[in-house]
Amino acid sequence: MKASHAFAVELPDWCRTLADELPDRLPDATDRMRLAIDLSRRNVSAGTGGPFGAVVSSIADGRLIAIGVNRVEPETCSSAHAEIVALSLAQATLSTWNLADAAGAPMELATSCEPCAMCLGAIPWSGVQRVVCGATKRDAEITGFDEGERPGDWIGVLNRRGIDVQTEILQADAAEVLAEYRRTGARIYNP
Protein backbone atom coordinates (compact mmCIF):
# COMPACT_ATOMS: atom_id res chain seq x y z
CA MET A 1 0.00 0.00 0.00
CA LYS A 2 1.36 3.38 -0.98
CA ALA A 3 0.74 5.95 1.78
CA SER A 4 -0.72 9.35 1.01
CA HIS A 5 1.30 12.37 2.05
CA ALA A 6 -1.37 15.04 1.72
CA PHE A 7 -5.12 15.46 1.80
CA ALA A 8 -7.60 18.13 0.87
CA VAL A 9 -11.27 18.70 1.51
CA GLU A 10 -13.13 20.62 -1.16
CA LEU A 11 -16.51 22.25 -1.13
CA PRO A 12 -18.92 20.87 -3.73
CA ASP A 13 -19.36 22.90 -6.92
CA TRP A 14 -22.79 24.22 -5.91
CA CYS A 15 -21.31 25.53 -2.65
CA ARG A 16 -18.48 27.38 -4.38
CA THR A 17 -20.99 28.93 -6.80
CA LEU A 18 -23.24 29.98 -3.91
CA ALA A 19 -20.27 31.51 -2.05
CA ASP A 20 -19.59 33.75 -5.04
CA GLU A 21 -23.23 34.95 -4.99
CA LEU A 22 -23.46 35.72 -1.27
CA PRO A 23 -23.35 39.30 -0.01
CA ASP A 24 -20.09 40.40 1.59
CA ARG A 25 -21.86 40.92 4.90
CA LEU A 26 -24.76 39.46 6.84
CA PRO A 27 -24.93 41.83 9.84
CA ASP A 28 -27.60 39.88 11.74
CA ALA A 29 -26.63 36.64 13.54
CA THR A 30 -30.05 35.16 12.68
CA ASP A 31 -29.32 35.72 8.97
CA ARG A 32 -25.99 33.94 9.36
CA MET A 33 -27.82 31.05 11.02
CA ARG A 34 -30.31 30.98 8.14
CA LEU A 35 -27.34 30.65 5.79
CA ALA A 36 -25.86 27.79 7.84
CA ILE A 37 -29.21 25.99 7.74
CA ASP A 38 -29.59 26.69 4.03
CA LEU A 39 -26.13 25.19 3.45
CA SER A 40 -27.15 22.05 5.35
CA ARG A 41 -30.40 21.77 3.37
CA ARG A 42 -28.65 22.25 0.01
CA ASN A 43 -26.01 19.68 0.96
CA VAL A 44 -28.77 17.13 1.58
CA SER A 45 -30.73 17.93 -1.58
CA ALA A 46 -27.56 17.86 -3.74
CA GLY A 47 -26.42 14.58 -2.16
CA THR A 48 -23.00 16.08 -1.47
CA GLY A 49 -22.66 15.24 2.22
CA GLY A 50 -24.37 15.16 5.57
CA PRO A 51 -27.02 17.57 6.89
CA PHE A 52 -24.75 20.14 8.48
CA GLY A 53 -23.66 23.65 7.47
CA ALA A 54 -21.49 26.34 9.06
CA VAL A 55 -20.48 29.96 8.52
CA VAL A 56 -17.52 31.95 9.88
CA SER A 57 -17.98 35.71 10.02
CA SER A 58 -16.75 38.85 11.74
CA ILE A 59 -18.86 39.66 14.80
CA ALA A 60 -18.41 43.41 14.41
CA ASP A 61 -19.85 43.83 10.93
CA GLY A 62 -21.06 40.39 9.79
CA ARG A 63 -18.42 40.15 7.04
CA LEU A 64 -18.56 36.60 5.68
CA ILE A 65 -15.19 34.88 5.85
CA ALA A 66 -15.96 31.24 4.98
CA ILE A 67 -18.74 28.70 4.62
CA GLY A 68 -18.61 24.96 5.09
CA VAL A 69 -20.73 21.87 4.70
CA ASN A 70 -20.30 18.32 5.92
CA ARG A 71 -18.06 16.37 3.52
CA VAL A 72 -17.35 13.23 5.57
CA GLU A 73 -18.50 10.62 3.06
CA PRO A 74 -17.66 12.31 -0.26
CA GLU A 75 -14.12 13.10 0.93
CA THR A 76 -13.71 9.87 2.98
CA CYS A 77 -12.55 12.01 5.88
CA SER A 78 -14.11 11.62 9.33
CA SER A 79 -12.98 15.11 10.36
CA ALA A 80 -14.67 16.86 7.40
CA HIS A 81 -17.52 18.19 9.54
CA ALA A 82 -19.10 21.47 8.45
CA GLU A 83 -17.58 23.37 11.38
CA ILE A 84 -14.07 22.05 10.74
CA VAL A 85 -14.37 22.79 7.00
CA ALA A 86 -15.61 26.36 7.63
CA LEU A 87 -12.99 27.06 10.30
CA SER A 88 -10.19 25.63 8.13
CA LEU A 89 -11.28 27.65 5.11
CA ALA A 90 -11.51 30.81 7.25
CA GLN A 91 -7.99 30.23 8.56
CA ALA A 92 -6.69 29.68 5.01
CA THR A 93 -8.54 32.77 3.75
CA LEU A 94 -7.12 34.96 6.51
CA SER A 95 -3.68 33.27 6.55
CA THR A 96 -3.73 32.52 10.26
CA TRP A 97 -4.34 29.49 12.42
CA ASN A 98 -5.73 31.77 15.14
CA LEU A 99 -8.85 33.63 14.05
CA ALA A 100 -8.61 35.82 17.18
CA ASP A 101 -5.53 37.43 15.60
CA ALA A 102 -7.13 37.98 12.18
CA ALA A 103 -8.14 41.31 10.72
CA GLY A 104 -11.81 41.79 11.53
CA ALA A 105 -11.69 39.75 14.75
CA PRO A 106 -13.51 38.77 16.85
CA MET A 107 -15.04 35.98 14.76
CA GLU A 108 -18.23 33.96 15.03
CA LEU A 109 -18.98 30.38 14.02
CA ALA A 110 -22.65 29.86 13.13
CA THR A 111 -23.43 26.17 12.86
CA SER A 112 -26.66 24.42 11.93
CA CYS A 113 -26.25 22.03 14.87
CA GLU A 114 -24.56 22.13 18.26
CA PRO A 115 -20.98 20.86 18.02
CA CYS A 116 -20.18 17.18 18.34
CA ALA A 117 -17.32 16.15 20.62
CA MET A 118 -14.70 16.65 17.88
CA CYS A 119 -15.93 20.08 16.79
CA LEU A 120 -16.28 21.17 20.41
CA GLY A 121 -12.59 20.40 20.86
CA ALA A 122 -11.64 22.36 17.73
CA ILE A 123 -13.56 25.52 18.61
CA PRO A 124 -11.20 26.94 21.29
CA TRP A 125 -8.13 26.28 19.13
CA SER A 126 -9.68 28.06 16.16
CA GLY A 127 -9.80 31.47 17.82
CA VAL A 128 -13.51 32.16 17.34
CA GLN A 129 -15.09 34.11 20.15
CA ARG A 130 -18.75 33.33 19.58
CA VAL A 131 -20.60 30.16 18.56
CA VAL A 132 -24.22 30.29 17.43
CA CYS A 133 -26.02 26.93 17.11
CA GLY A 134 -29.27 25.83 15.48
CA ALA A 135 -30.34 22.24 16.13
CA THR A 136 -29.42 20.54 19.39
CA LYS A 137 -27.23 17.52 20.06
CA ARG A 138 -30.45 15.69 20.87
CA ASP A 139 -31.89 16.57 17.43
CA ALA A 140 -28.80 15.05 15.77
CA GLU A 141 -28.97 11.95 17.95
CA ILE A 142 -32.69 11.45 17.21
CA THR A 143 -31.70 11.47 13.55
CA GLY A 144 -29.22 8.69 14.34
CA PHE A 145 -25.88 10.51 14.47
CA ASP A 146 -23.40 9.68 17.23
CA GLU A 147 -22.32 13.08 18.55
CA GLY A 148 -19.82 11.69 21.04
CA GLU A 149 -19.29 12.56 24.67
CA ARG A 150 -19.47 16.21 25.59
CA PRO A 151 -19.22 17.73 29.09
CA GLY A 152 -22.65 18.46 30.54
CA ASP A 153 -21.53 22.06 30.98
CA TRP A 154 -20.04 22.39 27.49
CA ILE A 155 -21.33 25.96 27.19
CA GLY A 156 -19.65 26.86 30.49
CA VAL A 157 -16.43 25.25 29.26
CA LEU A 158 -16.42 27.53 26.21
CA ASN A 159 -17.58 30.57 28.22
CA ARG A 160 -14.64 30.13 30.61
CA ARG A 161 -12.36 30.33 27.56
CA GLY A 162 -13.95 33.64 26.53
CA ILE A 163 -16.25 32.13 23.89
CA ASP A 164 -19.88 33.23 23.97
CA VAL A 165 -22.41 30.53 23.01
CA GLN A 166 -25.99 30.93 21.82
CA THR A 167 -28.07 27.82 21.22
CA GLU A 168 -31.37 26.87 19.61
CA ILE A 169 -31.34 29.76 17.13
CA LEU A 170 -33.92 28.74 14.49
CA GLN A 171 -33.77 25.30 16.11
CA ALA A 172 -36.96 23.96 14.50
CA ASP A 173 -35.73 24.87 10.99
CA ALA A 174 -32.34 23.28 11.60
CA ALA A 175 -33.87 20.14 13.13
CA GLU A 176 -36.18 19.77 10.12
CA VAL A 177 -33.14 19.43 7.83
CA LEU A 178 -31.87 16.58 10.01
CA ALA A 179 -35.30 14.91 9.88
CA GLU A 180 -35.42 15.33 6.09
CA TYR A 181 -32.01 13.70 5.77
CA ARG A 182 -33.26 10.71 7.72
CA ARG A 183 -36.45 10.51 5.60
CA THR A 184 -34.36 10.38 2.41
CA GLY A 185 -32.78 7.17 3.63
CA ALA A 186 -29.30 8.65 3.26
CA ARG A 187 -26.58 6.91 5.21
CA ILE A 188 -26.20 7.84 8.87
CA TYR A 189 -22.47 7.34 9.31
CA ASN A 190 -21.19 6.45 12.75
CA PRO A 191 -18.12 4.63 14.08
JSON list of N, CA and C in Angstrom, two decimals, residues 4-34:
[
{"chain": "A", "resi": 4, "resn": "SER", "atom": "N", "xyz": [-0.50, 7.97, 1.46]},
{"chain": "A", "resi": 4, "resn": "SER", "atom": "CA", "xyz": [-0.72, 9.35, 1.01]},
{"chain": "A", "resi": 4, "resn": "SER", "atom": "C", "xyz": [0.10, 10.29, 1.88]},
{"chain": "A", "resi": 5, "resn": "HIS", "atom": "N", "xyz": [0.52, 11.39, 1.30]},
{"chain": "A", "resi": 5, "resn": "HIS", "atom": "CA", "xyz": [1.30, 12.37, 2.05]},
{"chain": "A", "resi": 5, "resn": "HIS", "atom": "C", "xyz": [0.63, 13.73, 2.11]},
{"chain": "A", "resi": 6, "resn": "ALA", "atom": "N", "xyz": [-0.61, 13.79, 1.67]},
{"chain": "A", "resi": 6, "resn": "ALA", "atom": "CA", "xyz": [-1.37, 15.04, 1.72]},
{"chain": "A", "resi": 6, "resn": "ALA", "atom": "C", "xyz": [-2.85, 14.70, 1.59]},
{"chain": "A", "resi": 7, "resn": "PHE", "atom": "N", "xyz": [-3.68, 15.61, 2.03]},
{"chain": "A", "resi": 7, "resn": "PHE", "atom": "CA", "xyz": [-5.12, 15.46, 1.80]},
{"chain": "A", "resi": 7, "resn": "PHE", "atom": "C", "xyz": [-5.73, 16.84, 1.67]},
{"chain": "A", "resi": 8, "resn": "ALA", "atom": "N", "xyz": [-6.88, 16.87, 1.04]},
{"chain": "A", "resi": 8, "resn": "ALA", "atom": "CA", "xyz": [-7.60, 18.13, 0.87]},
{"chain": "A", "resi": 8, "resn": "ALA", "atom": "C", "xyz": [-9.09, 17.84, 0.95]},
{"chain": "A", "resi": 9, "resn": "VAL", "atom": "N", "xyz": [-9.81, 18.78, 1.47]},
{"chain": "A", "resi": 9, "resn": "VAL", "atom": "CA", "xyz": [-11.27, 18.70, 1.51]},
{"chain": "A", "resi": 9, "resn": "VAL", "atom": "C", "xyz": [-11.79, 19.87, 0.70]},
{"chain": "A", "resi": 10, "resn": "GLU", "atom": "N", "xyz": [-12.60, 19.58, -0.29]},
{"chain": "A", "resi": 10, "resn": "GLU", "atom": "CA", "xyz": [-13.13, 20.62, -1.16]},
{"chain": "A", "resi": 10, "resn": "GLU", "atom": "C", "xyz": [-14.63, 20.77, -0.98]},
{"chain": "A", "resi": 11, "resn": "LEU", "atom": "N", "xyz": [-15.07, 22.00, -1.11]},
{"chain": "A", "resi": 11, "resn": "LEU", "atom": "CA", "xyz": [-16.51, 22.25, -1.13]},
{"chain": "A", "resi": 11, "resn": "LEU", "atom": "C", "xyz": [-17.07, 21.74, -2.46]},
{"chain": "A", "resi": 12, "resn": "PRO", "atom": "N", "xyz": [-18.31, 21.28, -2.46]},
{"chain": "A", "resi": 12, "resn": "PRO", "atom": "CA", "xyz": [-18.92, 20.87, -3.73]},
{"chain": "A", "resi": 12, "resn": "PRO", "atom": "C", "xyz": [-19.11, 22.08, -4.65]},
{"chain": "A", "resi": 13, "resn": "ASP", "atom": "N", "xyz": [-19.23, 21.82, -5.94]},
{"chain": "A", "resi": 13, "resn": "ASP", "atom": "CA", "xyz": [-19.36, 22.90, -6.92]},
{"chain": "A", "resi": 13, "resn": "ASP", "atom": "C", "xyz": [-20.49, 23.87, -6.59]},
{"chain": "A", "resi": 14, "resn": "TRP", "atom": "N", "xyz": [-21.65, 23.35, -6.20]},
{"chain": "A", "resi": 14, "resn": "TRP", "atom": "CA", "xyz": [-22.79, 24.22, -5.91]},
{"chain": "A", "resi": 14, "resn": "TRP", "atom": "C", "xyz": [-22.45, 25.19, -4.77]},
{"chain": "A", "resi": 15, "resn": "CYS", "atom": "N", "xyz": [-21.66, 24.72, -3.82]},
{"chain": "A", "resi": 15, "resn": "CYS", "atom": "CA", "xyz": [-21.31, 25.53, -2.65]},
{"chain": "A", "resi": 15, "resn": "CYS", "atom": "C", "xyz": [-20.35, 26.66, -3.05]},
{"chain": "A", "resi": 16, "resn": "ARG", "atom": "N", "xyz": [-19.41, 26.34, -3.91]},
{"chain": "A", "resi": 16, "resn": "ARG", "atom": "CA", "xyz": [-18.48, 27.38, -4.38]},
{"chain": "A", "resi": 16, "resn": "ARG", "atom": "C", "xyz": [-19.23, 28.43, -5.19]},
{"chain": "A", "resi": 17, "resn": "THR", "atom": "N", "xyz": [-20.18, 27.99, -6.02]},
{"chain": "A", "resi": 17, "resn": "THR", "atom": "CA", "xyz": [-20.99, 28.93, -6.80]},
{"chain": "A", "resi": 17, "resn": "THR", "atom": "C", "xyz": [-21.81, 29.83, -5.88]},
{"chain": "A", "resi": 18, "resn": "LEU", "atom": "N", "xyz": [-22.44, 29.22, -4.88]},
{"chain": "A", "resi": 18, "resn": "LEU", "atom": "CA", "xyz": [-23.24, 29.98, -3.91]},
{"chain": "A", "resi": 18, "resn": "LEU", "atom": "C", "xyz": [-22.36, 31.00, -3.18]},
{"chain": "A", "resi": 19, "resn": "ALA", "atom": "N", "xyz": [-21.17, 30.60, -2.78]},
{"chain": "A", "resi": 19, "resn": "ALA", "atom": "CA", "xyz": [-20.27, 31.51, -2.05]},
{"chain": "A", "resi": 19, "resn": "ALA", "atom": "C", "xyz": [-19.98, 32.76, -2.87]},
{"chain": "A", "resi": 20, "resn": "ASP", "atom": "N", "xyz": [-19.85, 32.60, -4.17]},
{"chain": "A", "resi": 20, "resn": "ASP", "atom": "CA", "xyz": [-19.59, 33.75, -5.04]},
{"chain": "A", "resi": 20, "resn": "ASP", "atom": "C", "xyz": [-20.80, 34.68, -5.14]},
{"chain": "A", "resi": 21, "resn": "GLU", "atom": "N", "xyz": [-21.99, 34.17, -4.88]},
{"chain": "A", "resi": 21, "resn": "GLU", "atom": "CA", "xyz": [-23.23, 34.95, -4.99]},
{"chain": "A", "resi": 21, "resn": "GLU", "atom": "C", "xyz": [-23.66, 35.60, -3.68]},
{"chain": "A", "resi": 22, "resn": "LEU", "atom": "N", "xyz": [-23.05, 35.20, -2.58]},
{"chain": "A", "resi": 22, "resn": "LEU", "atom": "CA", "xyz": [-23.46, 35.72, -1.27]},
{"chain": "A", "resi": 22, "resn": "LEU", "atom": "C", "xyz": [-23.04, 37.18, -1.12]},
{"chain": "A", "resi": 23, "resn": "PRO", "atom": "N", "xyz": [-23.79, 37.93, -0.30]},
{"chain": "A", "resi": 23, "resn": "PRO", "atom": "CA", "xyz": [-23.35, 39.30, -0.01]},
{"chain": "A", "resi": 23, "resn": "PRO", "atom": "C", "xyz": [-22.05, 39.26, 0.80]},
{"chain": "A", "resi": 24, "resn": "ASP", "atom": "N", "xyz": [-21.33, 40.34, 0.81]},
{"chain": "A", "resi": 24, "resn": "ASP", "atom": "CA", "xyz": [-20.09, 40.40, 1.59]},
{"chain": "A", "resi": 24, "resn": "ASP", "atom": "C", "xyz": [-20.36, 40.33, 3.08]},
{"chain": "A", "resi": 25, "resn": "ARG", "atom": "N", "xyz": [-21.53, 40.85, 3.48]},
{"chain": "A", "resi": 25, "resn": "ARG", "atom": "CA", "xyz": [-21.86, 40.92, 4.90]},
{"chain": "A", "resi": 25, "resn": "ARG", "atom": "C", "xyz": [-23.29, 40.44, 5.16]},
{"chain": "A", "resi": 26, "resn": "LEU", "atom": "N", "xyz": [-23.44, 39.77, 6.29]},
{"chain": "A", "resi": 26, "resn": "LEU", "atom": "CA", "xyz": [-24.76, 39.46, 6.84]},
{"chain": "A", "resi": 26, "resn": "LEU", "atom": "C", "xyz": [-24.71, 39.95, 8.29]},
{"chain": "A", "resi": 27, "resn": "PRO", "atom": "N", "xyz": [-25.11, 41.21, 8.52]},
{"chain": "A", "resi": 27, "resn": "PRO", "atom": "CA", "xyz": [-24.93, 41.83, 9.84]},
{"chain": "A", "resi": 27, "resn": "PRO", "atom": "C", "xyz": [-25.69, 41.17, 10.98]},
{"chain": "A", "resi": 28, "resn": "ASP", "atom": "N", "xyz": [-26.77, 40.47, 10.69]},
{"chain": "A", "resi": 28, "resn": "ASP", "atom": "CA", "xyz": [-27.60, 39.88, 11.74]},
{"chain": "A", "resi": 28, "resn": "ASP", "atom": "C", "xyz": [-27.24, 38.41, 11.96]},
{"chain": "A", "resi": 29, "resn": "ALA", "atom": "N", "xyz": [-27.00, 38.02, 13.21]},
{"chain": "A", "resi": 29, "resn": "ALA", "atom": "CA", "xyz": [-26.63, 36.64, 13.54]},
{"chain": "A", "resi": 29, "resn": "ALA", "atom": "C", "xyz": [-27.71, 35.66, 13.09]},
{"chain": "A", "resi": 30, "resn": "THR", "atom": "N", "xyz": [-28.96, 36.04, 13.13]},
{"chain": "A", "resi": 30, "resn": "THR", "atom": "CA", "xyz": [-30.05, 35.16, 12.68]},
{"chain": "A", "resi": 30, "resn": "THR", "atom": "C", "xyz": [-29.93, 34.91, 11.18]},
{"chain": "A", "resi": 31, "resn": "ASP", "atom": "N", "xyz": [-29.52, 35.91, 10.41]},
{"chain": "A", "resi": 31, "resn": "ASP", "atom": "CA", "xyz": [-29.32, 35.72, 8.97]},
{"chain": "A", "resi": 31, "resn": "ASP", "atom": "C", "xyz": [-28.15, 34.77, 8.70]},
{"chain": "A", "resi": 32, "resn": "ARG", "atom": "N", "xyz": [-27.12, 34.85, 9.52]},
{"chain": "A", "resi": 32, "resn": "ARG", "atom": "CA", "xyz": [-25.99, 33.94, 9.36]},
{"chain": "A", "resi": 32, "resn": "ARG", "atom": "C", "xyz": [-26.41, 32.51, 9.71]},
{"chain": "A", "resi": 33, "resn": "MET", "atom": "N", "xyz": [-27.30, 32.38, 10.70]},
{"chain": "A", "resi": 33, "resn": "MET", "atom": "CA", "xyz": [-27.82, 31.05, 11.02]},
{"chain": "A", "resi": 33, "resn": "MET", "atom": "C", "xyz": [-28.70, 30.53, 9.88]},
{"chain": "A", "resi": 34, "resn": "ARG", "atom": "N", "xyz": [-29.51, 31.40, 9.30]},
{"chain": "A", "resi": 34, "resn": "ARG", "atom": "CA", "xyz": [-30.31, 30.98, 8.14]},
{"chain": "A", "resi": 34, "resn": "ARG", "atom": "C", "xyz": [-29.42, 30.45, 7.02]}
]
